Structure formats: structure tokens, C-alpha cells
N, CA, C and O atoms as CSV, one atom per row, in Angstrom:
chain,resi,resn,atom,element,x,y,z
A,1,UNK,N,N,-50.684,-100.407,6.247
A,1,UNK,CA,C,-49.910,-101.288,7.108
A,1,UNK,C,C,-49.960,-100.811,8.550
A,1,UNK,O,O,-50.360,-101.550,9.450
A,2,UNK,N,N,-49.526,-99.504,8.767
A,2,UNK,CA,C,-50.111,-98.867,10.335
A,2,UNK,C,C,-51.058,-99.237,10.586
A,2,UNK,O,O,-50.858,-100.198,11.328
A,3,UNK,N,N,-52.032,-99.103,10.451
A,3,UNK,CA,C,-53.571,-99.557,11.106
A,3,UNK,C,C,-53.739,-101.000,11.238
A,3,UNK,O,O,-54.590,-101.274,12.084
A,4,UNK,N,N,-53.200,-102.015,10.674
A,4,UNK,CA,C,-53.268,-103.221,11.443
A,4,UNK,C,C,-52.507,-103.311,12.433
A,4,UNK,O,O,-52.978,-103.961,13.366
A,5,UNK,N,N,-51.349,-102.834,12.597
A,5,UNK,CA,C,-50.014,-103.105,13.881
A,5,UNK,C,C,-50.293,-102.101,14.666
A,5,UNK,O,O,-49.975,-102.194,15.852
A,6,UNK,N,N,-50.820,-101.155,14.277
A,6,UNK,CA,C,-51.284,-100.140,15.485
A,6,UNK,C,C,-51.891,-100.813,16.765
A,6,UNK,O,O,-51.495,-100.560,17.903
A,7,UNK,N,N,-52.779,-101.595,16.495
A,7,UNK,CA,C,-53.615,-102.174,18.188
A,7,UNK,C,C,-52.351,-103.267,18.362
A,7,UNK,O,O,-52.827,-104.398,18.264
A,8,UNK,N,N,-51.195,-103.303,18.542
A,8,UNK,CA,C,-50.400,-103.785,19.151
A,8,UNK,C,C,-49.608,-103.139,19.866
A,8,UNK,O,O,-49.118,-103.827,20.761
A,9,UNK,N,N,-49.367,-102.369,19.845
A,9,UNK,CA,C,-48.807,-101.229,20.687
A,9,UNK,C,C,-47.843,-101.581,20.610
A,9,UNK,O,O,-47.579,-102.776,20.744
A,10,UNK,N,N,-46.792,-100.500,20.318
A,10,UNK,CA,C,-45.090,-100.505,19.489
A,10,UNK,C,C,-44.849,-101.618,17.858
A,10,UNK,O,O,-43.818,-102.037,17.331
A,11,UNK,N,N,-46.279,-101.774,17.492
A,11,UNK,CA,C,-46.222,-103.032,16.228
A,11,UNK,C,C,-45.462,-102.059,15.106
A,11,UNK,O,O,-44.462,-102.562,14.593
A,12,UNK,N,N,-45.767,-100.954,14.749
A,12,UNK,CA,C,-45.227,-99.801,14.303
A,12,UNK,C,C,-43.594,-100.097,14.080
A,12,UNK,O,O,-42.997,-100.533,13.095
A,13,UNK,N,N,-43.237,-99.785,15.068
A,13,UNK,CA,C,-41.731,-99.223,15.805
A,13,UNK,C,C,-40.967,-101.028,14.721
A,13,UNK,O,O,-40.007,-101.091,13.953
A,14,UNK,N,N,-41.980,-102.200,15.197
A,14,UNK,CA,C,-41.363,-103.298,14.853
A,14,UNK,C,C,-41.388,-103.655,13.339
A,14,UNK,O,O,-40.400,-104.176,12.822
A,15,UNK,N,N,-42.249,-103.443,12.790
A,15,UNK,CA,C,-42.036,-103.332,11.024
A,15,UNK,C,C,-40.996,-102.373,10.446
A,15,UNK,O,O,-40.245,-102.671,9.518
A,16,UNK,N,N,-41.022,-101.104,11.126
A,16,UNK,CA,C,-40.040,-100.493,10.446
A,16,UNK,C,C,-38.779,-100.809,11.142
A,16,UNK,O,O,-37.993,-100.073,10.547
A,17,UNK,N,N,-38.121,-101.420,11.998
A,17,UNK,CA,C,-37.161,-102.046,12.109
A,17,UNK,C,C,-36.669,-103.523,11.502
A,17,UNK,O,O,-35.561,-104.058,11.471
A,18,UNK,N,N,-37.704,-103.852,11.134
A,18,UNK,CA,C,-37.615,-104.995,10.525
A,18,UNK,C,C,-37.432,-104.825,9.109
A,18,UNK,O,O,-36.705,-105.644,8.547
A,19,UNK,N,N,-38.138,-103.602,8.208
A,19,UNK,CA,C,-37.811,-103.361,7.125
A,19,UNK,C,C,-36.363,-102.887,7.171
A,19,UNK,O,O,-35.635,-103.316,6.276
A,20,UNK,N,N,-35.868,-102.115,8.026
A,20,UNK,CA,C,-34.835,-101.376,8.134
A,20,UNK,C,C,-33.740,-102.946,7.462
A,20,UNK,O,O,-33.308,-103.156,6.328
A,21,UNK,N,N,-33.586,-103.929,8.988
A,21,UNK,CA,C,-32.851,-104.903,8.643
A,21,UNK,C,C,-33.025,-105.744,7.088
A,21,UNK,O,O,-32.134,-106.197,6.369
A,22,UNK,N,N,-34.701,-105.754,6.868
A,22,UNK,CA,C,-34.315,-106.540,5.656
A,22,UNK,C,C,-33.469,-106.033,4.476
A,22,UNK,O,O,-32.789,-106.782,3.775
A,23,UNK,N,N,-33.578,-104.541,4.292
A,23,UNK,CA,C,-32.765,-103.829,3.338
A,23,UNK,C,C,-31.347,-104.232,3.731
A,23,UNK,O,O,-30.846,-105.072,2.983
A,24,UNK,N,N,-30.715,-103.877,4.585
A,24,UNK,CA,C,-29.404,-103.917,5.510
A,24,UNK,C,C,-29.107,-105.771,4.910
A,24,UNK,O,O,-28.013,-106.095,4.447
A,25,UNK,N,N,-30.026,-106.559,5.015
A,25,UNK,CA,C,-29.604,-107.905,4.727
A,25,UNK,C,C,-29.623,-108.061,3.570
A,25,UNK,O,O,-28.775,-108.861,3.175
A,26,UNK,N,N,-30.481,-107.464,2.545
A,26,UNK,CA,C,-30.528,-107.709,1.436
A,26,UNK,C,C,-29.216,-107.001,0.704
A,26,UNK,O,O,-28.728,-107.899,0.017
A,27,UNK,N,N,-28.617,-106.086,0.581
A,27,UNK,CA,C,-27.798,-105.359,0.796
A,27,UNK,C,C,-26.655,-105.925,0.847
A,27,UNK,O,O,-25.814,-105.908,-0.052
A,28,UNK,N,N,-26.536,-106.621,2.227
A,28,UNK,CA,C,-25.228,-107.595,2.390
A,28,UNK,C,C,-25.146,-108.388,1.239
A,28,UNK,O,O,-24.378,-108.312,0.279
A,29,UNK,N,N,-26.053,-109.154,1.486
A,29,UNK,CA,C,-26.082,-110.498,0.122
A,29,UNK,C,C,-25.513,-110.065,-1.084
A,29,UNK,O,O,-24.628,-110.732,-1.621
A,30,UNK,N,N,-26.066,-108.671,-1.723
A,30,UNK,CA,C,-25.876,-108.570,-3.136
A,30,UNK,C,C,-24.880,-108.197,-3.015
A,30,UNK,O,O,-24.311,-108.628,-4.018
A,31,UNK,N,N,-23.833,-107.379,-2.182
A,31,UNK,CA,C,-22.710,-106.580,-2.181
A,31,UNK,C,C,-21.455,-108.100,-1.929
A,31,UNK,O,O,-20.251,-107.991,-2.163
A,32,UNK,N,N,-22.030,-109.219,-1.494
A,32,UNK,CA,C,-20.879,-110.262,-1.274
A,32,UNK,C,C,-20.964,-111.308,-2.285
A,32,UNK,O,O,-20.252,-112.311,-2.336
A,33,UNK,N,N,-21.843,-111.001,-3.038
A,33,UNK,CA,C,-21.922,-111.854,-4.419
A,33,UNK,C,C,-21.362,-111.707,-5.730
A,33,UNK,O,O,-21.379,-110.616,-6.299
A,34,UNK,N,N,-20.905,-112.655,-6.206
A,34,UNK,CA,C,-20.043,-112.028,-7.770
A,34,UNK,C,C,-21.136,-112.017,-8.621
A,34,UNK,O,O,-22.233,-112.572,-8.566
A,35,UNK,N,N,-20.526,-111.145,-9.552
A,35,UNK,CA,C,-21.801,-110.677,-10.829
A,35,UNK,C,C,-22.565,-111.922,-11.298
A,35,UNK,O,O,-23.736,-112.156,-10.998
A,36,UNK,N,N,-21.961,-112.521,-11.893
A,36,UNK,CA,C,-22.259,-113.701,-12.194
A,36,UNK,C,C,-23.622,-114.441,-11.193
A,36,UNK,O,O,-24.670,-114.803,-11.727
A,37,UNK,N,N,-23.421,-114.539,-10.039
A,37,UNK,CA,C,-24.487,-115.147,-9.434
A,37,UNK,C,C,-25.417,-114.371,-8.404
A,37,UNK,O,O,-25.799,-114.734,-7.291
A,38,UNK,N,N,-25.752,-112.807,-9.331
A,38,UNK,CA,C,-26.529,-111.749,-9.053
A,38,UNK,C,C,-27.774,-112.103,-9.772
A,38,UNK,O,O,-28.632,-111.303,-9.399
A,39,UNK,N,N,-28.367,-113.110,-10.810
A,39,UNK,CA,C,-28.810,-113.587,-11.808
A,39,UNK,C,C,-30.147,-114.193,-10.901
A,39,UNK,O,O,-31.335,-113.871,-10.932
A,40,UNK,N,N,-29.526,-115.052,-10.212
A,40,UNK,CA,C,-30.359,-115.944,-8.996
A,40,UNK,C,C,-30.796,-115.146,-8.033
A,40,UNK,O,O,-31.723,-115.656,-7.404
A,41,UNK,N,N,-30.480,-114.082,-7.674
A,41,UNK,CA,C,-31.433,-112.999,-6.845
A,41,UNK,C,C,-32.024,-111.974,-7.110
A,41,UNK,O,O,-32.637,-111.223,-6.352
A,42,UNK,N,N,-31.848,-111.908,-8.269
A,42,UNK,CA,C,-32.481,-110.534,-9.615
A,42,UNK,C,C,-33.801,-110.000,-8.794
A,42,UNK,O,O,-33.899,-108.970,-8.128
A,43,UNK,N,N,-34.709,-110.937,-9.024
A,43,UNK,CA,C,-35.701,-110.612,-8.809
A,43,UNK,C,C,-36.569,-111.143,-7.361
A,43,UNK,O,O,-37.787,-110.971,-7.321
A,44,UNK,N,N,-36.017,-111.636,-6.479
A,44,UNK,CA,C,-35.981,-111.884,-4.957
A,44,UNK,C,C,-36.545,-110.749,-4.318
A,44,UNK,O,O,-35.987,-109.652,-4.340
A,45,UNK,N,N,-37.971,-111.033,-3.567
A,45,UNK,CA,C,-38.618,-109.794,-2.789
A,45,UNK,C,C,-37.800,-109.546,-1.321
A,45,UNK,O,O,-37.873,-108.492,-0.689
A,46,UNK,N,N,-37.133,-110.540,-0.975
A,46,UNK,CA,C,-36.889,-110.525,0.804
A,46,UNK,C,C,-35.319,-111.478,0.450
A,46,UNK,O,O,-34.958,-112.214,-0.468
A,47,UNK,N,N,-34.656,-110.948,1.811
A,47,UNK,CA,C,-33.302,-111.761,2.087
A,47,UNK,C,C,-33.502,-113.044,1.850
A,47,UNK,O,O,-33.049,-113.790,0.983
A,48,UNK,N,N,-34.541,-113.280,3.086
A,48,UNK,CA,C,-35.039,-115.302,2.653
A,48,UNK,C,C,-35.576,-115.807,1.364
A,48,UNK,O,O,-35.462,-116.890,0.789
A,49,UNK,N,N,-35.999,-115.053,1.170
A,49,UNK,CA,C,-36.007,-115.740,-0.920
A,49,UNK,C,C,-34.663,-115.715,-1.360
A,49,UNK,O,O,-34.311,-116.677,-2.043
A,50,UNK,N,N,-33.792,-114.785,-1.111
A,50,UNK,CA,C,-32.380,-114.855,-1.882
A,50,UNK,C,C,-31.622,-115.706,-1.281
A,50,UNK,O,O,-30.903,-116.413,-1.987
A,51,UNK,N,N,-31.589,-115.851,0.101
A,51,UNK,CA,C,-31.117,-116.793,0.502
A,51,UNK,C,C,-31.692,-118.239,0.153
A,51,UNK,O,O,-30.796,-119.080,0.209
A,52,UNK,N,N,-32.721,-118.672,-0.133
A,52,UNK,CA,C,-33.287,-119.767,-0.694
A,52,UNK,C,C,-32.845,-120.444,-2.193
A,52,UNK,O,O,-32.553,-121.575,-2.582
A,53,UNK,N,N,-32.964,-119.107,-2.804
A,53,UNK,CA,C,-32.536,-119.248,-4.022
A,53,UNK,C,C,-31.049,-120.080,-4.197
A,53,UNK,O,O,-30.801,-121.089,-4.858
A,54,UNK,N,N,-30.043,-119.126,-3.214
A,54,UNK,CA,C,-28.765,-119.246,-3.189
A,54,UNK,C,C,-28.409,-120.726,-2.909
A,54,UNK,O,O,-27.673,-121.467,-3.561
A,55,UNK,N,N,-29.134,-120.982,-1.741
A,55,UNK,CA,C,-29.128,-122.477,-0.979
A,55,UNK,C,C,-29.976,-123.611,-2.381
A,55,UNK,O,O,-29.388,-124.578,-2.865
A,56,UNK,N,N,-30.787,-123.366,-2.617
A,56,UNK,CA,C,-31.151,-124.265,-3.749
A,56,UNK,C,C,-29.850,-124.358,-4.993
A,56,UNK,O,O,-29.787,-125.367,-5.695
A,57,UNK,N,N,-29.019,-123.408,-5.141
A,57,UNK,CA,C,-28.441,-123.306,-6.780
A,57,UNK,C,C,-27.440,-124.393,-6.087
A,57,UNK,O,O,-26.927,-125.241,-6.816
A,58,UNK,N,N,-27.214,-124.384,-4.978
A,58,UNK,CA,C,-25.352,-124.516,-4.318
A,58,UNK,C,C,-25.615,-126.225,-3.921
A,58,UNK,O,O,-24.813,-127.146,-4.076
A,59,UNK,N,N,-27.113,-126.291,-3.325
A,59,UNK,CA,C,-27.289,-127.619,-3.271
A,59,UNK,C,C,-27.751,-128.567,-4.660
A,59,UNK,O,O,-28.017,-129.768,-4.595
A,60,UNK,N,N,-27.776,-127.870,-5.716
A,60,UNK,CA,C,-28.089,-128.706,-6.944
A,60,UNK,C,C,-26.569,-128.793,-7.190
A,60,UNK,O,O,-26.218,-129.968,-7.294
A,61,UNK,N,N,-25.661,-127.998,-7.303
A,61,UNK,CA,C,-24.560,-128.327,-7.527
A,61,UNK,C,C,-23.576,-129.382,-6.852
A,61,UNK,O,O,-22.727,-129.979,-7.514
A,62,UNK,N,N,-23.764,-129.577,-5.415
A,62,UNK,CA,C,-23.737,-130.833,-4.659
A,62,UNK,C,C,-23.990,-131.372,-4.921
A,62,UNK,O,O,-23.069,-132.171,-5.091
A,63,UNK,N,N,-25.053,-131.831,-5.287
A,63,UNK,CA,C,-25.409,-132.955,-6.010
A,63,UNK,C,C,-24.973,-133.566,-6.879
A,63,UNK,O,O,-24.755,-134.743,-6.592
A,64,UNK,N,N,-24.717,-133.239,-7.962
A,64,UNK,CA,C,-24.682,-133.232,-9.478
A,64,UNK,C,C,-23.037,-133.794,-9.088
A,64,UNK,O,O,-22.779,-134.942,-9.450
A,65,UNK,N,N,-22.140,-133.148,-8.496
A,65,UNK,CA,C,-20.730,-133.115,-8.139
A,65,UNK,C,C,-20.712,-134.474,-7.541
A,65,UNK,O,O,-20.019,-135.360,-8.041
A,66,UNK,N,N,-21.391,-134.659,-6.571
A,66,UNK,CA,C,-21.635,-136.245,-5.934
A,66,UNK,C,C,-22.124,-137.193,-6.446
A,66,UNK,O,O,-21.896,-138.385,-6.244
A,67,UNK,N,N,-22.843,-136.692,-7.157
A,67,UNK,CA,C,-23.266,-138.352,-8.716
A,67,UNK,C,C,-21.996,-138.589,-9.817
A,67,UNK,O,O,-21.689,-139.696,-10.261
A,68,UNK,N,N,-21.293,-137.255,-10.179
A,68,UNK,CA,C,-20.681,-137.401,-11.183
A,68,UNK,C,C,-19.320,-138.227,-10.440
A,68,UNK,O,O,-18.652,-139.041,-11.077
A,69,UNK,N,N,-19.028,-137.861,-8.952
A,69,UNK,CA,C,-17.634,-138.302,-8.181
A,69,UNK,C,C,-18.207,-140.197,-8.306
A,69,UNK,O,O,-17.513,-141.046,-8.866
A,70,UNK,N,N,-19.493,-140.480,-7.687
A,70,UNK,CA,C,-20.103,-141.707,-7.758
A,70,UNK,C,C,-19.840,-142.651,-9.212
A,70,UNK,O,O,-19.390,-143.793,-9.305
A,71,UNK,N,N,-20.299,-141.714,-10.280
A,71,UNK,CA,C,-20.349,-142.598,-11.893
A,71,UNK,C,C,-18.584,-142.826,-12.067
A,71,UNK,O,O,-18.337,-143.701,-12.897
A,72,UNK,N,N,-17.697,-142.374,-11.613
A,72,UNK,CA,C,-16.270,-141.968,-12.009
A,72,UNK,C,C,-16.316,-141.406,-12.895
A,72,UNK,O,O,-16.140,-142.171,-13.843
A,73,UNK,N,N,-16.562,-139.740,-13.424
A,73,UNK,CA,C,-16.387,-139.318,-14.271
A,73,UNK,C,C,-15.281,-138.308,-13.921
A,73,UNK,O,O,-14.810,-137.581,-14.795
């Protein structure tokens, strides 16, 4: 990974700050989540996959909540 960001000069300095944060974000996420919906980020490589994940489960549930309010159930 050094040797490609190297001919950028400080590309270095910027991956490992960037890894730094993704841990730090990933981190957040799992520590503000209940057990229960640790399931949906199990296996998530990066914050933005877990966050994707999260945003997909929450918007199927919108949904589903807004058809069922629609049918009168």
C-alpha cells in the first residue's frame, strides 16, 4: 500500500489517518447499537457498508409500516 501513495507526497500520512478514523467510526457504530441489530453489521468491511446496511434494514421497515398504515391493518 506505501508504494502506491508514496509518489504523492504525504499519501502515507493520509491512509493511515483515514484508517485511524475508519476504526474510530466503526467503533462508534457497534458500541451505539443494541445486540440485537449487531447481526446486520457482523460482517461489514468499512463504516459505509454498516452504515448502508443499517439504512437499508430501517428503510425496509418504513416501508412495510407505510403499506401496512395504507391497507388499515
Amino acid at each position: 500500500v506505501a508504494n502506491r501513495y508514496s509518489q504523492y507526497g504525504g499519501g502515507i500520512i493520509k491512509v493511515v489517518n483515514f484508517k485511524k478514523g475508519e476504526r474510530k467510526c466503526k467503533s462508534l457504530v457497534i458500541q451505539c447499537l443494541s445486540d440485537n441489530m449487531l447481526e446486520y453489521v457482523r460482517n461489514k468491511r468499512s463504516a459505509f457498508e454498516m452504515f448502508e446496511a443499517l439504512k437499508g434494514k430501517f428503510e425496509e421497515k418504513v416501508f412495510f409500516h407505510k403499506l401496512s398504515v395504507e391497507k388499515g391493518f
